[in-house]
């Protein structure tokens, strides 16, 4: 120290001035002051919290107490303000899909489990069902009208337009328009549309033939006042004159509606329920399982025999097994379509998992590989099964394949599991959504994982409370999951996410079957309500628009 500095130091030591009280009170005695005010809109939450905490800590170190209000102001002043996200367009109250909580669940298995081309139930299966429906309507027009027809045109709006190219929506829409059915279309036909996009086709409407091509499927406005984020119109034209026009909505899970849609009339269910609580009350008071209650309802609502219901369920089980087998058979060097250039990895993961030393590692690896195998089939645009959607098409098949083909559990138990899983999917559809465009990925992988948890618990003969608890747990731990497919392709994060959905379903079953069931604190109905509320509040950037999240942060080269 220099002399001058020494003097200054001595002065400070000898000073009679009362030293400033650094901290008069314990700053943690009243923590209310440490709690920040609500996070303002338009700023990054994480950045805001860090800056707010740092500002508060610095002030305390300097001997000042700072109110939450002051810290908020300080944090905002130093924050980069993000552009305001567009709010989610409200869904029209006319849509049946938003008329929630009206009466008992009446959905049936054949409406729910649908076979069709991937990669997305809302962006390929739904649009293909829509154009196939329009094609059939057009064929029924009077001959004199059809004689004038010159053109068929499909316009895609909202999310269908924003991410449709990545999903191959135009190819699916064209396939339906030329009269191909989603459940039976040869995936090679869709592949050929991708490989030779200039092909033209003749659509026969009565005596008239109209030429169509991919140019007739138009990617229209992405933003607007649409009744549903997945809106499309189909027109049959004679020059500028419209001979037939219909506005449609692909409302998730391959379900479709149209302007003026009224749900088909159905019979009353044997066990009417609108909540899991009511369904379990039926099951418990009649000493039957959830699966048996759903079977009885399938028979009464759709007027089918038990054999017919099981025949349909078997068809779906077999299709799920086939999709896993097909995915596992693909070459390890196979590259999925699209700009991501993603290599298939299901076969590699499966082979290597089999070399693991411990059985548990083998099991988790195999389950993940089965899920990715089916999901990669979805990414290829091959046939998948909605359970509940195309994006989540790896989750349920993974468990079905694992339980039936690997563990060789008897088929009847898998059938029961498929029926119990339906109850989960029905309730999520009834009160919330199955559409990523409405609710993000929690509505797809979250619901699929919850269905799969119910499947496992039922296949292992668990009582109804355990089935509910397993399904609840799997759904709960997907709440808030966003949808941000990279480049609009249902590949990243979707394929691996199916594996996580399958493994989480098993975790949910492991917890539910080993805990004391009556002590499970959260009931399924409460979690479905949370799903609906979270879907409502979620920023539209995270609802299958590829405007945020991984879709922004992953760079394609
Ligand atoms: S992120 Fe999830 S919801 Fe979105 S497309 Fe992929 S699987 Fe579907």
Short mmCIF file of N, CA and C in Angstrom, two decimals, residues 18-180:
data_model
loop_
_atom_site.label_atom_id
_atom_site.label_comp_id
_atom_site.label_asym_id
_atom_site.label_seq_id
_atom_site.Cartn_x
_atom_site.Cartn_y
_atom_site.Cartn_z
N UNK A 18 -20.94 6.58 11.91
CA UNK A 18 -21.59 5.30 12.14
C UNK A 18 -21.54 4.46 10.86
N UNK A 19 -20.97 3.26 10.96
CA UNK A 19 -20.94 2.47 9.72
C UNK A 19 -22.35 2.17 9.21
N UNK A 20 -22.44 2.14 7.88
CA UNK A 20 -23.74 1.88 7.29
C UNK A 20 -24.18 0.47 7.67
N UNK A 21 -25.38 0.32 8.08
CA UNK A 21 -25.84 -1.02 8.42
C UNK A 21 -26.05 -1.80 7.13
N UNK A 22 -25.25 -2.82 7.01
CA UNK A 22 -25.29 -3.57 5.75
C UNK A 22 -26.62 -4.29 5.61
N UNK A 23 -26.96 -5.08 6.60
CA UNK A 23 -28.25 -5.76 6.55
C UNK A 23 -28.89 -5.61 7.91
N UNK A 24 -29.94 -4.83 7.98
CA UNK A 24 -30.58 -4.60 9.27
C UNK A 24 -31.43 -5.78 9.69
N UNK A 25 -32.06 -6.43 8.67
CA UNK A 25 -32.97 -7.53 9.01
C UNK A 25 -32.55 -8.76 8.24
N UNK A 26 -32.93 -9.86 8.78
CA UNK A 26 -32.68 -11.09 8.02
C UNK A 26 -33.54 -11.07 6.77
N UNK A 27 -32.93 -11.01 5.59
CA UNK A 27 -33.74 -10.88 4.36
C UNK A 27 -34.61 -12.09 4.10
N UNK A 28 -34.32 -13.20 4.77
CA UNK A 28 -35.14 -14.40 4.53
C UNK A 28 -36.25 -14.56 5.56
N UNK A 29 -36.28 -13.59 6.54
CA UNK A 29 -37.30 -13.71 7.57
C UNK A 29 -38.69 -13.61 6.96
N UNK A 30 -38.82 -12.73 6.01
CA UNK A 30 -40.11 -12.61 5.31
C UNK A 30 -39.85 -12.86 3.83
N UNK A 31 -40.20 -14.03 3.39
CA UNK A 31 -39.86 -14.39 2.01
C UNK A 31 -40.82 -13.80 0.99
N UNK A 32 -41.87 -13.16 1.49
CA UNK A 32 -42.83 -12.64 0.52
C UNK A 32 -42.17 -11.62 -0.40
N UNK A 33 -41.22 -10.87 0.16
CA UNK A 33 -40.55 -9.87 -0.65
C UNK A 33 -39.65 -10.46 -1.71
N UNK A 34 -39.29 -11.72 -1.52
CA UNK A 34 -38.40 -12.36 -2.49
C UNK A 34 -39.17 -12.94 -3.67
N UNK A 35 -40.46 -13.03 -3.46
CA UNK A 35 -41.25 -13.61 -4.55
C UNK A 35 -41.50 -12.56 -5.61
N UNK A 36 -41.17 -12.94 -6.78
CA UNK A 36 -41.33 -12.00 -7.88
C UNK A 36 -42.81 -11.78 -8.18
N UNK A 37 -43.06 -10.68 -8.85
CA UNK A 37 -44.41 -10.49 -9.37
C UNK A 37 -44.60 -11.44 -10.54
N UNK A 38 -45.80 -11.48 -11.03
CA UNK A 38 -46.08 -12.35 -12.17
C UNK A 38 -45.15 -12.02 -13.34
N UNK A 39 -44.78 -13.06 -14.06
CA UNK A 39 -43.87 -12.84 -15.18
C UNK A 39 -44.60 -12.08 -16.28
N UNK A 40 -44.04 -10.94 -16.71
CA UNK A 40 -44.75 -10.15 -17.71
C UNK A 40 -44.82 -10.87 -19.05
N UNK A 41 -45.82 -10.53 -19.82
CA UNK A 41 -45.91 -11.15 -21.14
C UNK A 41 -44.87 -10.53 -22.06
N UNK A 42 -44.50 -11.27 -23.09
CA UNK A 42 -43.58 -10.74 -24.09
C UNK A 42 -42.13 -10.85 -23.72
N UNK A 43 -41.82 -11.49 -22.58
CA UNK A 43 -40.41 -11.69 -22.23
C UNK A 43 -40.17 -13.16 -22.02
N UNK A 44 -38.89 -13.55 -22.16
CA UNK A 44 -38.54 -14.95 -21.95
C UNK A 44 -38.58 -15.25 -20.45
N UNK A 45 -39.33 -16.29 -20.08
CA UNK A 45 -39.58 -16.59 -18.67
C UNK A 45 -38.28 -16.89 -17.92
N UNK A 46 -37.46 -17.75 -18.53
CA UNK A 46 -36.23 -18.18 -17.88
C UNK A 46 -35.28 -17.00 -17.70
N UNK A 47 -35.14 -16.22 -18.78
CA UNK A 47 -34.26 -15.06 -18.74
C UNK A 47 -34.75 -14.08 -17.67
N UNK A 48 -36.05 -13.89 -17.62
CA UNK A 48 -36.63 -12.96 -16.65
C UNK A 48 -36.32 -13.41 -15.22
N UNK A 49 -36.52 -14.71 -14.96
CA UNK A 49 -36.31 -15.21 -13.59
C UNK A 49 -34.85 -15.07 -13.18
N UNK A 50 -33.93 -15.35 -14.11
CA UNK A 50 -32.50 -15.23 -13.78
C UNK A 50 -32.16 -13.78 -13.47
N UNK A 51 -32.61 -12.87 -14.34
CA UNK A 51 -32.28 -11.47 -14.14
C UNK A 51 -32.91 -10.93 -12.87
N UNK A 52 -34.13 -11.36 -12.59
CA UNK A 52 -34.82 -10.91 -11.39
C UNK A 52 -34.06 -11.37 -10.15
N UNK A 53 -33.61 -12.65 -10.15
CA UNK A 53 -32.90 -13.19 -9.00
C UNK A 53 -31.55 -12.51 -8.82
N UNK A 54 -30.84 -12.29 -9.94
CA UNK A 54 -29.52 -11.65 -9.85
C UNK A 54 -29.66 -10.22 -9.33
N UNK A 55 -30.67 -9.50 -9.84
CA UNK A 55 -30.90 -8.13 -9.38
C UNK A 55 -31.17 -8.08 -7.90
N UNK A 56 -32.00 -9.00 -7.41
CA UNK A 56 -32.34 -9.05 -5.99
C UNK A 56 -31.13 -9.37 -5.14
N UNK A 57 -30.32 -10.35 -5.58
CA UNK A 57 -29.14 -10.76 -4.82
C UNK A 57 -28.13 -9.62 -4.76
N UNK A 58 -27.94 -8.94 -5.89
CA UNK A 58 -26.97 -7.83 -5.91
C UNK A 58 -27.40 -6.73 -4.95
N UNK A 59 -28.69 -6.46 -4.91
CA UNK A 59 -29.19 -5.40 -4.03
C UNK A 59 -28.98 -5.76 -2.57
N UNK A 60 -29.22 -7.03 -2.22
CA UNK A 60 -29.03 -7.46 -0.84
C UNK A 60 -27.56 -7.35 -0.45
N UNK A 61 -26.67 -7.74 -1.37
CA UNK A 61 -25.22 -7.65 -1.09
C UNK A 61 -24.80 -6.21 -0.86
N UNK A 62 -25.47 -5.29 -1.54
CA UNK A 62 -25.15 -3.87 -1.38
C UNK A 62 -25.87 -3.26 -0.19
N UNK A 63 -26.59 -4.08 0.56
CA UNK A 63 -27.23 -3.57 1.76
C UNK A 63 -28.56 -2.91 1.53
N UNK A 64 -29.13 -3.14 0.37
CA UNK A 64 -30.44 -2.53 0.10
C UNK A 64 -31.49 -3.61 0.03
N UNK A 65 -32.64 -3.35 0.56
CA UNK A 65 -33.71 -4.31 0.34
C UNK A 65 -34.50 -3.86 -0.89
N UNK A 66 -34.88 -4.83 -1.68
CA UNK A 66 -35.54 -4.49 -2.95
C UNK A 66 -36.87 -5.20 -3.00
N UNK A 67 -37.90 -4.47 -3.32
CA UNK A 67 -39.21 -5.11 -3.39
C UNK A 67 -39.32 -5.93 -4.67
N UNK A 68 -40.26 -6.83 -4.66
CA UNK A 68 -40.49 -7.65 -5.85
C UNK A 68 -40.81 -6.76 -7.04
N UNK A 69 -41.57 -5.72 -6.77
CA UNK A 69 -41.96 -4.81 -7.85
C UNK A 69 -40.72 -4.16 -8.48
N UNK A 70 -39.80 -3.70 -7.60
CA UNK A 70 -38.58 -3.06 -8.12
C UNK A 70 -37.75 -4.05 -8.93
N UNK A 71 -37.65 -5.31 -8.41
CA UNK A 71 -36.84 -6.30 -9.12
C UNK A 71 -37.43 -6.62 -10.48
N UNK A 72 -38.77 -6.65 -10.51
CA UNK A 72 -39.44 -6.92 -11.79
C UNK A 72 -39.08 -5.83 -12.80
N UNK A 73 -39.14 -4.57 -12.32
CA UNK A 73 -38.84 -3.45 -13.21
C UNK A 73 -37.40 -3.53 -13.69
N UNK A 74 -36.48 -3.87 -12.76
CA UNK A 74 -35.06 -3.96 -13.12
C UNK A 74 -34.84 -5.06 -14.15
N UNK A 75 -35.50 -6.20 -13.92
CA UNK A 75 -35.31 -7.33 -14.83
C UNK A 75 -35.83 -6.99 -16.22
N UNK A 76 -37.01 -6.35 -16.25
CA UNK A 76 -37.61 -6.03 -17.56
C UNK A 76 -36.73 -5.05 -18.33
N UNK A 77 -36.16 -4.08 -17.55
CA UNK A 77 -35.37 -3.04 -18.21
C UNK A 77 -34.17 -3.62 -18.96
N UNK A 78 -33.65 -4.76 -18.49
CA UNK A 78 -32.45 -5.31 -19.13
C UNK A 78 -32.78 -6.46 -20.08
N UNK A 79 -34.06 -6.76 -20.20
CA UNK A 79 -34.43 -7.93 -21.02
C UNK A 79 -34.68 -7.57 -22.48
N UNK A 80 -34.23 -8.42 -23.40
CA UNK A 80 -34.69 -8.24 -24.78
C UNK A 80 -36.15 -8.64 -24.85
N UNK A 81 -36.97 -7.80 -25.44
CA UNK A 81 -38.40 -8.11 -25.52
C UNK A 81 -38.65 -8.96 -26.76
N UNK A 82 -39.35 -10.06 -26.54
CA UNK A 82 -39.64 -10.96 -27.64
C UNK A 82 -40.83 -10.45 -28.43
N UNK A 83 -40.89 -10.78 -29.70
CA UNK A 83 -42.09 -10.38 -30.44
C UNK A 83 -43.30 -11.10 -29.87
N UNK A 84 -44.41 -10.40 -29.81
CA UNK A 84 -45.62 -11.00 -29.26
C UNK A 84 -46.11 -12.13 -30.17
N UNK A 85 -46.34 -13.26 -29.54
CA UNK A 85 -46.86 -14.39 -30.32
C UNK A 85 -48.33 -14.16 -30.62
N UNK A 86 -48.71 -14.61 -31.81
CA UNK A 86 -50.12 -14.50 -32.15
C UNK A 86 -50.92 -15.38 -31.20
N UNK A 87 -52.04 -14.88 -30.75
CA UNK A 87 -52.82 -15.72 -29.85
C UNK A 87 -53.50 -16.82 -30.65
N UNK A 88 -53.81 -17.89 -29.97
CA UNK A 88 -54.42 -19.03 -30.65
C UNK A 88 -55.79 -18.63 -31.18
N UNK A 89 -56.07 -18.91 -32.45
CA UNK A 89 -57.40 -18.55 -32.94
C UNK A 89 -58.46 -19.36 -32.20
N UNK A 90 -59.54 -18.73 -31.77
CA UNK A 90 -60.55 -19.50 -31.04
C UNK A 90 -61.22 -20.50 -31.96
N UNK A 91 -61.58 -21.64 -31.41
CA UNK A 91 -62.30 -22.63 -32.20
C UNK A 91 -63.77 -22.25 -32.23
N UNK A 92 -64.39 -22.47 -33.36
CA UNK A 92 -65.80 -22.13 -33.47
C UNK A 92 -66.65 -23.04 -32.59
N UNK A 93 -67.63 -22.43 -31.93
CA UNK A 93 -68.52 -23.22 -31.07
C UNK A 93 -69.39 -24.16 -31.88
N UNK A 94 -69.43 -23.95 -33.22
CA UNK A 94 -70.25 -24.84 -34.07
C UNK A 94 -69.65 -26.22 -34.20
N UNK A 95 -68.34 -26.30 -34.00
CA UNK A 95 -67.69 -27.59 -34.21
C UNK A 95 -68.08 -28.58 -33.15
N UNK A 96 -68.40 -29.77 -33.60
CA UNK A 96 -68.78 -30.80 -32.63
C UNK A 96 -67.64 -31.09 -31.68
N UNK A 97 -66.41 -30.98 -32.20
CA UNK A 97 -65.26 -31.32 -31.39
C UNK A 97 -65.11 -30.39 -30.18
N UNK A 98 -65.68 -29.19 -30.24
CA UNK A 98 -65.58 -28.30 -29.09
C UNK A 98 -66.84 -28.33 -28.22
N UNK A 99 -67.83 -29.08 -28.64
CA UNK A 99 -69.03 -29.20 -27.81
C UNK A 99 -68.76 -30.26 -26.75
N UNK A 100 -68.00 -29.88 -25.74
CA UNK A 100 -67.54 -30.84 -24.75
C UNK A 100 -68.60 -31.06 -23.68
N UNK A 101 -68.38 -32.14 -22.96
CA UNK A 101 -69.15 -32.43 -21.76
C UNK A 101 -70.65 -32.45 -21.99
N UNK A 102 -71.05 -32.89 -23.20
CA UNK A 102 -72.48 -32.99 -23.44
C UNK A 102 -72.84 -34.46 -23.52
N UNK A 103 -73.42 -34.98 -22.49
CA UNK A 103 -73.87 -36.36 -22.52
C UNK A 103 -72.73 -37.35 -22.39
N UNK A 104 -73.11 -38.62 -22.47
CA UNK A 104 -72.11 -39.68 -22.29
C UNK A 104 -71.21 -39.85 -23.51
N UNK A 105 -70.10 -40.53 -23.29
CA UNK A 105 -69.19 -40.86 -24.39
C UNK A 105 -69.90 -41.82 -25.34
N UNK A 106 -69.88 -41.50 -26.63
CA UNK A 106 -70.53 -42.37 -27.62
C UNK A 106 -69.57 -42.80 -28.73
N UNK A 107 -68.30 -42.42 -28.60
CA UNK A 107 -67.32 -42.78 -29.63
C UNK A 107 -67.18 -44.30 -29.67
N UNK A 108 -66.94 -44.84 -30.85
CA UNK A 108 -66.77 -46.29 -30.97
C UNK A 108 -65.37 -46.62 -31.50
N UNK A 109 -65.00 -47.90 -31.32
CA UNK A 109 -63.63 -48.33 -31.63
C UNK A 109 -63.26 -48.05 -33.08
N UNK A 110 -64.20 -48.30 -34.01
CA UNK A 110 -63.85 -48.12 -35.42
C UNK A 110 -63.70 -46.64 -35.79
N UNK A 111 -64.28 -45.76 -34.98
CA UNK A 111 -64.06 -44.33 -35.22
C UNK A 111 -62.69 -43.92 -34.68
N UNK A 112 -62.25 -44.62 -33.65
CA UNK A 112 -61.06 -44.18 -32.93
C UNK A 112 -59.77 -44.78 -33.52
N UNK A 113 -59.72 -46.12 -33.60
CA UNK A 113 -58.54 -46.78 -34.16
C UNK A 113 -58.70 -46.80 -35.67
N UNK A 114 -57.93 -45.98 -36.36
CA UNK A 114 -58.05 -45.94 -37.82
C UNK A 114 -56.72 -46.29 -38.47
N UNK A 115 -56.81 -47.05 -39.54
CA UNK A 115 -55.60 -47.39 -40.29
C UNK A 115 -55.51 -46.43 -41.48
N UNK A 116 -54.33 -45.87 -41.70
CA UNK A 116 -54.18 -44.95 -42.83
C UNK A 116 -52.72 -44.58 -42.99
N UNK A 117 -52.44 -43.78 -44.02
CA UNK A 117 -51.04 -43.43 -44.27
C UNK A 117 -50.54 -42.38 -43.29
N UNK A 118 -49.32 -42.58 -42.79
CA UNK A 118 -48.68 -41.57 -41.96
C UNK A 118 -48.29 -40.39 -42.83
N UNK A 119 -47.71 -39.36 -42.27
CA UNK A 119 -47.18 -39.34 -40.91
C UNK A 119 -48.10 -38.69 -39.88
N UNK A 120 -49.30 -38.27 -40.25
CA UNK A 120 -50.07 -37.52 -39.27
C UNK A 120 -51.55 -37.79 -39.44
N UNK A 121 -52.21 -38.15 -38.35
CA UNK A 121 -53.65 -38.41 -38.44
C UNK A 121 -54.40 -37.16 -38.88
N UNK A 122 -53.95 -36.00 -38.41
CA UNK A 122 -54.68 -34.77 -38.76
C UNK A 122 -54.24 -34.20 -40.10
N UNK A 123 -52.99 -34.51 -40.51
CA UNK A 123 -52.46 -33.89 -41.73
C UNK A 123 -52.38 -34.83 -42.92
N UNK A 124 -52.55 -36.14 -42.69
CA UNK A 124 -52.61 -37.05 -43.85
C UNK A 124 -53.90 -37.90 -43.82
N UNK A 125 -54.14 -38.61 -42.70
CA UNK A 125 -55.33 -39.48 -42.68
C UNK A 125 -56.60 -38.62 -42.76
N UNK A 126 -56.68 -37.56 -41.94
CA UNK A 126 -57.87 -36.68 -41.97
C UNK A 126 -58.09 -36.08 -43.35
N UNK A 127 -57.08 -35.38 -43.93
CA UNK A 127 -57.28 -34.79 -45.26
C UNK A 127 -57.62 -35.83 -46.33
N UNK A 128 -57.04 -37.03 -46.22
CA UNK A 128 -57.36 -38.07 -47.22
C UNK A 128 -58.80 -38.55 -47.04
N UNK A 129 -59.24 -38.68 -45.81
CA UNK A 129 -60.64 -39.05 -45.58
C UNK A 129 -61.56 -37.96 -46.12
N UNK A 130 -61.12 -36.70 -45.94
CA UNK A 130 -61.93 -35.55 -46.40
C UNK A 130 -62.07 -35.57 -47.92
N UNK A 131 -60.95 -35.69 -48.63
CA UNK A 131 -61.05 -35.63 -50.10
C UNK A 131 -61.76 -36.88 -50.64
N UNK A 132 -61.58 -38.00 -49.94
CA UNK A 132 -62.31 -39.22 -50.36
C UNK A 132 -63.82 -39.00 -50.16
N UNK A 133 -64.17 -38.35 -49.05
CA UNK A 133 -65.59 -38.03 -48.79
C UNK A 133 -66.13 -37.11 -49.88
N UNK A 134 -65.32 -36.10 -50.26
CA UNK A 134 -65.77 -35.15 -51.28
C UNK A 134 -65.91 -35.85 -52.63
N UNK A 135 -64.95 -36.72 -52.92
CA UNK A 135 -65.01 -37.49 -54.18
C UNK A 135 -66.33 -38.27 -54.24
N UNK A 136 -66.67 -38.91 -53.12
CA UNK A 136 -67.91 -39.70 -53.11
C UNK A 136 -69.14 -38.82 -53.27
N UNK A 137 -69.12 -37.65 -52.61
CA UNK A 137 -70.26 -36.72 -52.76
C UNK A 137 -70.38 -36.27 -54.21
N UNK A 138 -69.21 -35.98 -54.83
CA UNK A 138 -69.23 -35.47 -56.20
C UNK A 138 -69.80 -36.51 -57.16
N UNK A 139 -69.48 -37.78 -56.91
CA UNK A 139 -69.99 -38.83 -57.82
C UNK A 139 -71.52 -38.91 -57.78
N UNK A 140 -72.11 -38.39 -56.69
CA UNK A 140 -73.58 -38.51 -56.55
C UNK A 140 -74.33 -37.31 -57.15
N UNK A 141 -73.61 -36.35 -57.72
CA UNK A 141 -74.29 -35.20 -58.32
C UNK A 141 -75.05 -35.64 -59.58
N UNK A 142 -76.12 -34.88 -59.94
CA UNK A 142 -76.86 -35.23 -61.17
C UNK A 142 -75.95 -35.19 -62.40
N UNK A 143 -76.27 -36.06 -63.36
CA UNK A 143 -75.43 -36.20 -64.56
C UNK A 143 -75.26 -34.89 -65.31
N UNK A 144 -76.33 -34.05 -65.36
CA UNK A 144 -76.20 -32.80 -66.13
C UNK A 144 -75.21 -31.84 -65.48
N UNK A 145 -75.13 -31.89 -64.15
CA UNK A 145 -74.14 -31.05 -63.46
C UNK A 145 -72.73 -31.57 -63.72
N UNK A 146 -72.59 -32.88 -63.57
CA UNK A 146 -71.26 -33.48 -63.76
C UNK A 146 -70.75 -33.24 -65.18
N UNK A 147 -71.69 -33.19 -66.14
CA UNK A 147 -71.29 -33.01 -67.54
C UNK A 147 -70.57 -31.67 -67.73
N UNK A 148 -70.91 -30.68 -66.86
CA UNK A 148 -70.29 -29.35 -67.01
C UNK A 148 -68.94 -29.24 -66.31
N UNK A 149 -68.63 -30.20 -65.41
CA UNK A 149 -67.46 -30.05 -64.52
C UNK A 149 -66.16 -29.99 -65.30
N UNK A 150 -65.26 -29.10 -64.86
CA UNK A 150 -63.97 -28.97 -65.54
C UNK A 150 -62.78 -29.13 -64.59
N UNK A 151 -63.03 -28.97 -63.27
CA UNK A 151 -61.88 -28.92 -62.37
C UNK A 151 -62.25 -29.32 -60.95
N UNK A 152 -61.32 -29.99 -60.29
CA UNK A 152 -61.44 -30.25 -58.84
C UNK A 152 -60.34 -29.45 -58.15
N UNK A 153 -60.67 -28.83 -57.04
CA UNK A 153 -59.66 -28.00 -56.36
C UNK A 153 -59.79 -28.13 -54.85
N UNK A 154 -58.64 -28.27 -54.19
CA UNK A 154 -58.60 -28.38 -52.72
C UNK A 154 -57.73 -27.25 -52.19
N UNK A 155 -58.23 -26.50 -51.22
CA UNK A 155 -57.44 -25.44 -50.59
C UNK A 155 -57.19 -25.80 -49.12
N UNK A 156 -55.92 -25.70 -48.71
CA UNK A 156 -55.54 -26.03 -47.33
C UNK A 156 -55.26 -24.75 -46.56
N UNK A 157 -55.79 -24.68 -45.34
CA UNK A 157 -55.63 -23.47 -44.53
C UNK A 157 -55.03 -23.79 -43.16
N UNK A 158 -54.58 -22.74 -42.47
CA UNK A 158 -54.12 -22.86 -41.09
C UNK A 158 -52.92 -23.79 -40.97
N UNK A 159 -52.98 -24.66 -39.97
CA UNK A 159 -51.86 -25.57 -39.72
C UNK A 159 -51.65 -26.52 -40.90
N UNK A 160 -52.72 -26.88 -41.59
CA UNK A 160 -52.58 -27.76 -42.75
C UNK A 160 -51.70 -27.10 -43.81
N UNK A 161 -51.82 -25.78 -43.91
CA UNK A 161 -51.00 -25.07 -44.87
C UNK A 161 -49.60 -24.81 -44.32
N UNK A 162 -49.53 -24.50 -43.01
CA UNK A 162 -48.23 -24.15 -42.41
C UNK A 162 -47.27 -25.34 -42.41
N UNK A 163 -47.76 -26.53 -42.07
CA UNK A 163 -46.85 -27.67 -41.95
C UNK A 163 -47.23 -28.83 -42.88
N UNK A 164 -48.20 -28.60 -43.75
CA UNK A 164 -48.68 -29.68 -44.62
C UNK A 164 -47.61 -30.23 -45.55
N UNK A 165 -46.72 -29.35 -46.04
CA UNK A 165 -45.70 -29.84 -46.99
C UNK A 165 -44.82 -30.88 -46.32
N UNK A 166 -44.47 -30.64 -45.07
CA UNK A 166 -43.63 -31.60 -44.35
C UNK A 166 -44.35 -32.91 -44.07
N UNK A 167 -45.66 -32.87 -44.02
CA UNK A 167 -46.43 -34.07 -43.74
C UNK A 167 -46.85 -34.80 -45.02
N UNK A 168 -46.69 -34.15 -46.17
CA UNK A 168 -47.18 -34.77 -47.42
C UNK A 168 -48.69 -34.67 -47.52
N UNK A 169 -49.27 -33.58 -46.95
CA UNK A 169 -50.72 -33.41 -46.96
C UNK A 169 -51.26 -33.37 -48.39
N UNK A 170 -50.49 -32.74 -49.29
CA UNK A 170 -50.98 -32.61 -50.67
C UNK A 170 -51.09 -33.98 -51.34
N UNK A 171 -50.16 -34.89 -51.01
CA UNK A 171 -50.21 -36.22 -51.62
C UNK A 171 -51.39 -37.02 -51.08
N UNK A 172 -51.59 -36.94 -49.76
CA UNK A 172 -52.72 -37.65 -49.15
C UNK A 172 -54.03 -37.10 -49.70
N UNK A 173 -54.11 -35.74 -49.83
CA UNK A 173 -55.35 -35.12 -50.32
C UNK A 173 -55.62 -35.54 -51.76
N UNK A 174 -54.57 -35.60 -52.57
CA UNK A 174 -54.77 -36.00 -53.96
C UNK A 174 -55.20 -37.47 -54.05
N UNK A 175 -54.60 -38.30 -53.21
CA UNK A 175 -54.95 -39.73 -53.23
C UNK A 175 -56.44 -39.93 -52.95
N UNK A 176 -56.97 -39.20 -51.96
CA UNK A 176 -58.40 -39.31 -51.66
C UNK A 176 -59.25 -38.80 -52.80
N UNK A 177 -58.78 -37.73 -53.42
CA UNK A 177 -59.53 -37.11 -54.52
C UNK A 177 -59.65 -38.05 -55.72
N UNK A 178 -58.64 -38.89 -55.92
CA UNK A 178 -58.72 -39.82 -57.05
C UNK A 178 -59.41 -41.13 -56.67
N UNK A 179 -59.97 -41.16 -55.44
CA UNK A 179 -60.81 -42.29 -55.06
C UNK A 179 -60.11 -43.40 -54.28
N UNK A 180 -58.95 -43.10 -53.69
CA UNK A 180 -58.26 -44.11 -52.88
C UNK A 180 -58.70 -43.98 -51.42
#
